Tab-separated table of C-alpha atoms and ligand atoms in Angstrom:
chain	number	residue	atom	x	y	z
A	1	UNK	CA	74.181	60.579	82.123
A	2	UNK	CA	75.941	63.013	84.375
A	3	UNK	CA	73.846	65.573	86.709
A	4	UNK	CA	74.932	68.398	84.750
A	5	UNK	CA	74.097	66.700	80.681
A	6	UNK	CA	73.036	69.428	78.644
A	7	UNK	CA	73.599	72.225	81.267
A	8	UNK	CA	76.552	75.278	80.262
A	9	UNK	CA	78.301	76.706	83.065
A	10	UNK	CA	80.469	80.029	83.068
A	11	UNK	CA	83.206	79.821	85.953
A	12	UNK	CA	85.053	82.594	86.694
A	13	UNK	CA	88.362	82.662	88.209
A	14	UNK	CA	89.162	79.305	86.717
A	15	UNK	CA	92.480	79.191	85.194
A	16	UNK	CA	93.572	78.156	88.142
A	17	UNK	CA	92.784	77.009	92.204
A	18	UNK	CA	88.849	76.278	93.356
A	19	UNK	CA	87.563	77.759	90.333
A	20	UNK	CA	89.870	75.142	87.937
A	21	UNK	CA	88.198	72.610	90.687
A	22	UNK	CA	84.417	73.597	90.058
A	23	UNK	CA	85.265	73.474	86.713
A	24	UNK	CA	86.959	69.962	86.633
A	25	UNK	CA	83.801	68.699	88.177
A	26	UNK	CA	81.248	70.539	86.344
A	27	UNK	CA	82.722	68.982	83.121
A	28	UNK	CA	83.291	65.475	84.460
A	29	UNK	CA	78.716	65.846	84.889
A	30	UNK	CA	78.125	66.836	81.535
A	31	UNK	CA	78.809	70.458	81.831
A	32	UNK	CA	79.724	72.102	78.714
A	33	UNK	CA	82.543	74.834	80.980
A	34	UNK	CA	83.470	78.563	79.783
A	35	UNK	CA	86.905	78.882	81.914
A	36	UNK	CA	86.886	82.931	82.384
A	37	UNK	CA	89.939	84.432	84.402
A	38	UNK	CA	92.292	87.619	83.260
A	39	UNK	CA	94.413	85.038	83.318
A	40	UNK	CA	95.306	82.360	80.640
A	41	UNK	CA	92.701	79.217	81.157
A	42	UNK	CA	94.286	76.748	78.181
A	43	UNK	CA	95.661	74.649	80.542
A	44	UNK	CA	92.170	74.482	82.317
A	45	UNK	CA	90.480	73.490	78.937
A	46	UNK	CA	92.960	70.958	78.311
A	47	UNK	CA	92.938	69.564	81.285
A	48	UNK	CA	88.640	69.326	80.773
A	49	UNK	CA	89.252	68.306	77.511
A	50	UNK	CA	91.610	65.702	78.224
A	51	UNK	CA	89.131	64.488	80.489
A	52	UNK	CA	86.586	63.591	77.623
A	53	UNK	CA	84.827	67.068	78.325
A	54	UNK	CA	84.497	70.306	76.681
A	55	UNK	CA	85.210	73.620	77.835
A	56	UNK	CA	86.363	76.854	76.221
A	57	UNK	CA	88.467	79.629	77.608
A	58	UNK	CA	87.433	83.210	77.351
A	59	UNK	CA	89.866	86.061	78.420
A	60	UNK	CA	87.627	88.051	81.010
A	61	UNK	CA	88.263	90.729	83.547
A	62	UNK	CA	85.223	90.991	85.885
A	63	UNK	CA	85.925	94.386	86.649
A	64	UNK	CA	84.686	95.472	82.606
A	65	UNK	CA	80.980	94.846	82.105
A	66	UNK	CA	81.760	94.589	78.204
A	67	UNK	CA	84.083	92.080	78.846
A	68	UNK	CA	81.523	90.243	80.960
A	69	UNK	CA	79.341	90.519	78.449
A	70	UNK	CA	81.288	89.410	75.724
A	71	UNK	CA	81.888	86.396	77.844
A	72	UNK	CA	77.850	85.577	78.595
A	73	UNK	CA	77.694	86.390	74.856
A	74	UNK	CA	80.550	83.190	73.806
A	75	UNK	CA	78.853	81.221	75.693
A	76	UNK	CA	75.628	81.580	73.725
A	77	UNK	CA	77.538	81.462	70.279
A	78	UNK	CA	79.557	78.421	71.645
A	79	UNK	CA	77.282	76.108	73.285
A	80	UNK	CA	73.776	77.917	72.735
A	81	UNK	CA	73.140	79.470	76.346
A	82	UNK	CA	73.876	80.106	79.708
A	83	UNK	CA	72.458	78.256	82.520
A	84	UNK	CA	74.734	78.259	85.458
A	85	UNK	CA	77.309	80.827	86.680
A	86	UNK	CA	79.638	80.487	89.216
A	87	UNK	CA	81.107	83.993	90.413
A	88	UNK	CA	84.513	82.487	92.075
A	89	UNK	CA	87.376	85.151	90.594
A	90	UNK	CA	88.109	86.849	92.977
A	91	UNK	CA	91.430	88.701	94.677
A	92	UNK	CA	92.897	86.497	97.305
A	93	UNK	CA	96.481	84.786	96.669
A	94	UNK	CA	98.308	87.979	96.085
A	95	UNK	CA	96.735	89.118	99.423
A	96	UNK	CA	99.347	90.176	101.730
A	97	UNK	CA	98.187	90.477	105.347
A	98	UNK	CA	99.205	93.744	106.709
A	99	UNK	CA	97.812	95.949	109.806
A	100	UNK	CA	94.513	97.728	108.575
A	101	UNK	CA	96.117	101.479	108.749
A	102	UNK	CA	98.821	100.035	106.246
A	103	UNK	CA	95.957	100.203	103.571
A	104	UNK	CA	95.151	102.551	101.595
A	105	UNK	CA	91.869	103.870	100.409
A	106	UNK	CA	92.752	102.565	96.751
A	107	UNK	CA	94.371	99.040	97.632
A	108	UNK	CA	90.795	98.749	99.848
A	109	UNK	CA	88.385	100.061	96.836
A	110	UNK	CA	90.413	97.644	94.249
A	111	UNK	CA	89.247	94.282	95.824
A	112	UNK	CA	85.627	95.619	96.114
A	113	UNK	CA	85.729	96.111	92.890
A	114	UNK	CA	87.020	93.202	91.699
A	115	UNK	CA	85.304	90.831	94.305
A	116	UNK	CA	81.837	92.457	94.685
A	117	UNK	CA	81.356	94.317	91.603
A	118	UNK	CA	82.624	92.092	89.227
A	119	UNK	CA	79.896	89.459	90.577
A	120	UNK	CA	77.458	91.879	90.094
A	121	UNK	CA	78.699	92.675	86.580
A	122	UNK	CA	78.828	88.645	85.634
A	123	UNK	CA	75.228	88.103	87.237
A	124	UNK	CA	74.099	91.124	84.933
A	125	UNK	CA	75.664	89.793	81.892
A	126	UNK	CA	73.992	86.125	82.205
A	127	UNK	CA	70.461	87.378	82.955
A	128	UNK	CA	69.461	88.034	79.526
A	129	UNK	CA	70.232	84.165	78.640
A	130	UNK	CA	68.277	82.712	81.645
A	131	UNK	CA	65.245	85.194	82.262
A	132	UNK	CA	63.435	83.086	79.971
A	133	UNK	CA	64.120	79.406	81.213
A	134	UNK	CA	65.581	80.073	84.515
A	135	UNK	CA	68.911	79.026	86.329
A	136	UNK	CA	71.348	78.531	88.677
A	137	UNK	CA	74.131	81.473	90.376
A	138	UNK	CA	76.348	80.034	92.590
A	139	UNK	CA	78.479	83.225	94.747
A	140	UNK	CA	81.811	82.122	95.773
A	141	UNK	CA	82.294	84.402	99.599
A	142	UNK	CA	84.399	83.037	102.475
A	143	UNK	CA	83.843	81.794	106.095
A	144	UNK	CA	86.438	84.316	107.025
A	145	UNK	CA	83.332	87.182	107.386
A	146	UNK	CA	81.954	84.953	110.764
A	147	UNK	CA	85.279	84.447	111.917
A	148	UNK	CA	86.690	88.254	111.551
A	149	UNK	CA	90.264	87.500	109.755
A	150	UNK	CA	92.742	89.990	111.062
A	151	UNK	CA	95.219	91.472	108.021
A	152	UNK	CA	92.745	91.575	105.835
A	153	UNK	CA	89.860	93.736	105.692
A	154	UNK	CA	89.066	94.839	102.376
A	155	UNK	CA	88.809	91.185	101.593
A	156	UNK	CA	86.364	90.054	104.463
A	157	UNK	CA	84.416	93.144	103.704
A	158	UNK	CA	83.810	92.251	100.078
A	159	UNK	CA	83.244	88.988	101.124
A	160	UNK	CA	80.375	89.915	103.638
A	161	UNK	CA	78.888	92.516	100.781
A	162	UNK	CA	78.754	88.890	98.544
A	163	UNK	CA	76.282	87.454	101.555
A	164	UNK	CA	74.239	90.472	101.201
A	165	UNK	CA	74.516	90.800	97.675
A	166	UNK	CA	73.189	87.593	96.686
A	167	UNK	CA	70.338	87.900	99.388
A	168	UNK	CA	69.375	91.023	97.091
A	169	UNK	CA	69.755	89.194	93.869
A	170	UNK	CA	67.803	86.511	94.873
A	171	UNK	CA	64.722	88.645	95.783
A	172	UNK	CA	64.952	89.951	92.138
A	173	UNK	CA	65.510	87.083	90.468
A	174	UNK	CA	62.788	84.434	92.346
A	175	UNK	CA	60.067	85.303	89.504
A	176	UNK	CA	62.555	84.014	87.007
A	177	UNK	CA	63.502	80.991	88.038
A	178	UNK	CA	67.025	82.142	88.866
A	179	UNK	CA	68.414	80.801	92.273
A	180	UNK	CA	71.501	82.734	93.410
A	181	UNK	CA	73.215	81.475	97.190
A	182	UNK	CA	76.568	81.946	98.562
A	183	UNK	CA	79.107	78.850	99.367
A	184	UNK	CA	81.564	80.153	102.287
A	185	UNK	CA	84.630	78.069	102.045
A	186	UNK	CA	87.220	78.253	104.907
A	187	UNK	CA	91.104	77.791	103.935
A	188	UNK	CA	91.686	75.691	101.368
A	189	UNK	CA	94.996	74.237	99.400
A	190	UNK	CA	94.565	76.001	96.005
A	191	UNK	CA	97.551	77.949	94.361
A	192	UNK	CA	96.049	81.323	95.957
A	193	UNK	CA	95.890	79.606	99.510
A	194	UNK	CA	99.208	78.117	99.015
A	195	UNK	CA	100.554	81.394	98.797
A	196	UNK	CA	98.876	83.055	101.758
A	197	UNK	CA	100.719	81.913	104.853
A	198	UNK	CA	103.950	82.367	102.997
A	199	UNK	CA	103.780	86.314	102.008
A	200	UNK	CA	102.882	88.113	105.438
A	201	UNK	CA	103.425	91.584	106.533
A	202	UNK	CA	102.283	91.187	110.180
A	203	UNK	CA	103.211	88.449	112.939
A	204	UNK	CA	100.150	86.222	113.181
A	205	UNK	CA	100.214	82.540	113.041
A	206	UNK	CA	99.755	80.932	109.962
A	207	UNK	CA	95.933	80.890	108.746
A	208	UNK	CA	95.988	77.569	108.180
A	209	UNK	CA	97.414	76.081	111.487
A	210	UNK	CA	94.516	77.873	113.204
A	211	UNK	CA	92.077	76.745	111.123
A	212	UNK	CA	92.928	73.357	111.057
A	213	UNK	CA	93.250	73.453	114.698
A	214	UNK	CA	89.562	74.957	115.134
A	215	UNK	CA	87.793	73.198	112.947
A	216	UNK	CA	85.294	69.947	113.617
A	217	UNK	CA	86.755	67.992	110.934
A	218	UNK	CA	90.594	68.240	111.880
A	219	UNK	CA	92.243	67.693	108.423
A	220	UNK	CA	93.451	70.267	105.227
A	221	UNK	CA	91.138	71.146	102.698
A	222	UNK	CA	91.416	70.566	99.512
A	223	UNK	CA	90.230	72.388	96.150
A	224	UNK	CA	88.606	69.116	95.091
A	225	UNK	CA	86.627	69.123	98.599
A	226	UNK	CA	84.494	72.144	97.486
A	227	UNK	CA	83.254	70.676	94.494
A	228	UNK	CA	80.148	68.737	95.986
A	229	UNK	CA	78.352	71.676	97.366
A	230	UNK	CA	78.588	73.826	94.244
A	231	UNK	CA	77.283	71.365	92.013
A	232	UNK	CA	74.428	71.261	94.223
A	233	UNK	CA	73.411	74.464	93.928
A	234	UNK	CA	73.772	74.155	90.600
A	235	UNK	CA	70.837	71.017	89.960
A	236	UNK	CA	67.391	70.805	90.783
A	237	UNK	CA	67.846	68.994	93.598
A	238	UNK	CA	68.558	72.796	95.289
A	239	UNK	CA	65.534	74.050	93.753
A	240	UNK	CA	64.185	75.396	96.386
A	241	UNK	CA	66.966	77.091	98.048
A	242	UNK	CA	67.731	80.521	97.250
A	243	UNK	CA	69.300	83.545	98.844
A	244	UNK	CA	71.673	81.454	101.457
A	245	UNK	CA	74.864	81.143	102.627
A	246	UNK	CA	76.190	77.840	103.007
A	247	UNK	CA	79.449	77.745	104.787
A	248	UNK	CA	81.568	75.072	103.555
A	249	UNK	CA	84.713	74.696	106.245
A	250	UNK	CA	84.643	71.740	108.054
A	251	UNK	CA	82.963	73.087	110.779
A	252	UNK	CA	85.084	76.035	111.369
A	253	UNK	CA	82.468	78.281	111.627
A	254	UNK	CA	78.720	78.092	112.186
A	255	UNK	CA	76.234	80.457	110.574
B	1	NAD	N1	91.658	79.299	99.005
B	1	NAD	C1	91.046	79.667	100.103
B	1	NAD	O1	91.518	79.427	101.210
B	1	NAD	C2	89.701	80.363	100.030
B	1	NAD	C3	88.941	80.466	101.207
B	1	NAD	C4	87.699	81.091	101.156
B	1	NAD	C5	87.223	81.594	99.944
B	1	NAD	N2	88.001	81.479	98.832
B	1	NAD	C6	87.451	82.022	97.593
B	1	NAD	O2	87.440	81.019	96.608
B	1	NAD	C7	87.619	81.610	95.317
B	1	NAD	C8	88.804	80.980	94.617
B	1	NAD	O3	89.938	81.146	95.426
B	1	NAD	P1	91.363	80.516	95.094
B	1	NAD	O4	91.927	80.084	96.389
B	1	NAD	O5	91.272	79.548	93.968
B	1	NAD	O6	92.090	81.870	94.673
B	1	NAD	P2	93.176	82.195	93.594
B	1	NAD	O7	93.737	83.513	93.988
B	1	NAD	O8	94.093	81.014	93.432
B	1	NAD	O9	92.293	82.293	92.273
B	1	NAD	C9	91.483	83.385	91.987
B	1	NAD	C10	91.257	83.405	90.488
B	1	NAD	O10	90.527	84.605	90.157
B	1	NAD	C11	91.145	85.177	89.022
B	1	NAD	N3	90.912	86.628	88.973
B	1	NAD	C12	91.430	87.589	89.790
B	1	NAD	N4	91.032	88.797	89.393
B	1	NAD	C13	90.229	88.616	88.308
B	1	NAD	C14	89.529	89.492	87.446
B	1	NAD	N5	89.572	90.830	87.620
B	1	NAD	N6	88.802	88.970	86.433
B	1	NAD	C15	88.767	87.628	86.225
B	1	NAD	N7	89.430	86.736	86.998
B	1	NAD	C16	90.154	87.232	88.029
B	1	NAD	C17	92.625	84.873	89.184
B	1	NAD	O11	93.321	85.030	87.968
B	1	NAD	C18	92.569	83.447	89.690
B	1	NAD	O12	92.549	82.502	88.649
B	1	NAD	C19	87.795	83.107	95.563
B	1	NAD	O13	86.550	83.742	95.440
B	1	NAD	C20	88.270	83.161	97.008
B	1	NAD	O14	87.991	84.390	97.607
B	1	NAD	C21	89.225	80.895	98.846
């Protein structure tokens, strides 16, 4: 029996990258996985499926509450409830790194809306299925709001409002059994992160040469490397852990 038998998980952002990752090893414990993402997730369900799991893709944009909604709502239909949610979608490959007076007030305001606000609109859509028997909210945020990442500010902003968010959430949702923390990855290999170092508008090194260089455990990280920490936010064996950040970058950073 896997750790996750009998458990159905809703992981945005998974078409692709880390959230394809949580998924993948969700599934392979007995998760039954709704892959949400704007974009298309078939090749994420057949790749679960394939696997000997099940999973079923659900068109979402986490900036629509109805579509969140409708999403929470398949779920229910699908596999009969909701019990973990992992709030990974999020803008970050088609980041291009760029002074902070080449943004403008609207390219800033997009990716809190999409990073911060569609977490909030997911967590607010899966309540109603786990008020009753509790459950498990894992935030995806980013290491890069302890180290300061130049080139990007809207994004380390939304990440740090993700830290402060789920602090909030997890006040509220204590009585209910809900436990909602933060994982902070650092750089990792996924699609978006391949992408990064190659599209820059400003002459910085590339993210992941520093990184590597700084961090305790001197090697690349991987989507697959991720996956540990999540599910254990997402058992009882984190029980009793709500309302942190967990920073999960080979000792890049320490919080
Ligand atoms: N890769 C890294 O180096 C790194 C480091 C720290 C944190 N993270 C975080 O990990 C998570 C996954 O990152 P990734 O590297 O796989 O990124 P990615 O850019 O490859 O994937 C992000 C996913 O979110 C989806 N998405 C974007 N907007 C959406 C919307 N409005 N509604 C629904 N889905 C939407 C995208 O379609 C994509 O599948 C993100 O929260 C990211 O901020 C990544």
């Amino acid at each position: 029996m896997g750790r996750l038998t009998g458990k159905v998980a809703i992981i945005t952002g998974s078409a692709q990258g880390i959230g394809a990752a949580y998924a993948q090893g969700f599934a392979k414990e007995g998760a039954k996985i709704v892959i949400a993402d704007v974009l298309d997730g078939q090749k994420a369900v057949e790749d679960i499926k394939r696997a000997g799991g099940e999973a079923i893709y659900v068109k979402t944009d986490v900036t629509d509450q109805a579509q969140c909604d409708a999403m929470a709502a398949a779920a229910k239909e699908r596999f009969g409830g909701v019990d973990i949610l992992v709030n990974n979608a999020a803008v970050f490959g088609s980041i291009v790194m760029k002074p902070f007076t080449e943004y403008s007030t609207k390219e800033f305001m997009k990716v809190l809306e999409i990073n911060v606000v569609g977490q909030f609109h997911c967590m607010k859509a899966v309540f109603p299925f786990m008020k009753d028997k509790g459950g498990k909210i894992v935030n995806i945020g980013s290491s890069s709001i302890n180290e300061g990442v130049p080139g990007m500010p809207h994004y380390v902003a939304s990440k740090g409002a993700i830290m402060a968010l789920t602090r909030s959430m997890a006040r509220e949702m204590g009585d209910f059994k809900i436990n909602v923390n933060t994982i902070a990855p650092g750089f990792t290999h996924s699609e978006g992160g391949n992408n990064f170092d190659k599209n820059k508008a400003m002459d910085i090194p590339p993210l992941e040469t520093l990184q590597l260089n700084a961090r305790c455990i001197k090697r690349e990280a991987l989507p697959e490397d991720l996956i540990g920490l999540a599910l254990f936010l997402s058992t009882d064996d984190s029980a009793f852990i709500t309302g942190q950040m967990i920073v999960h970058d080979g000792g890049l950073s320490f919080h």
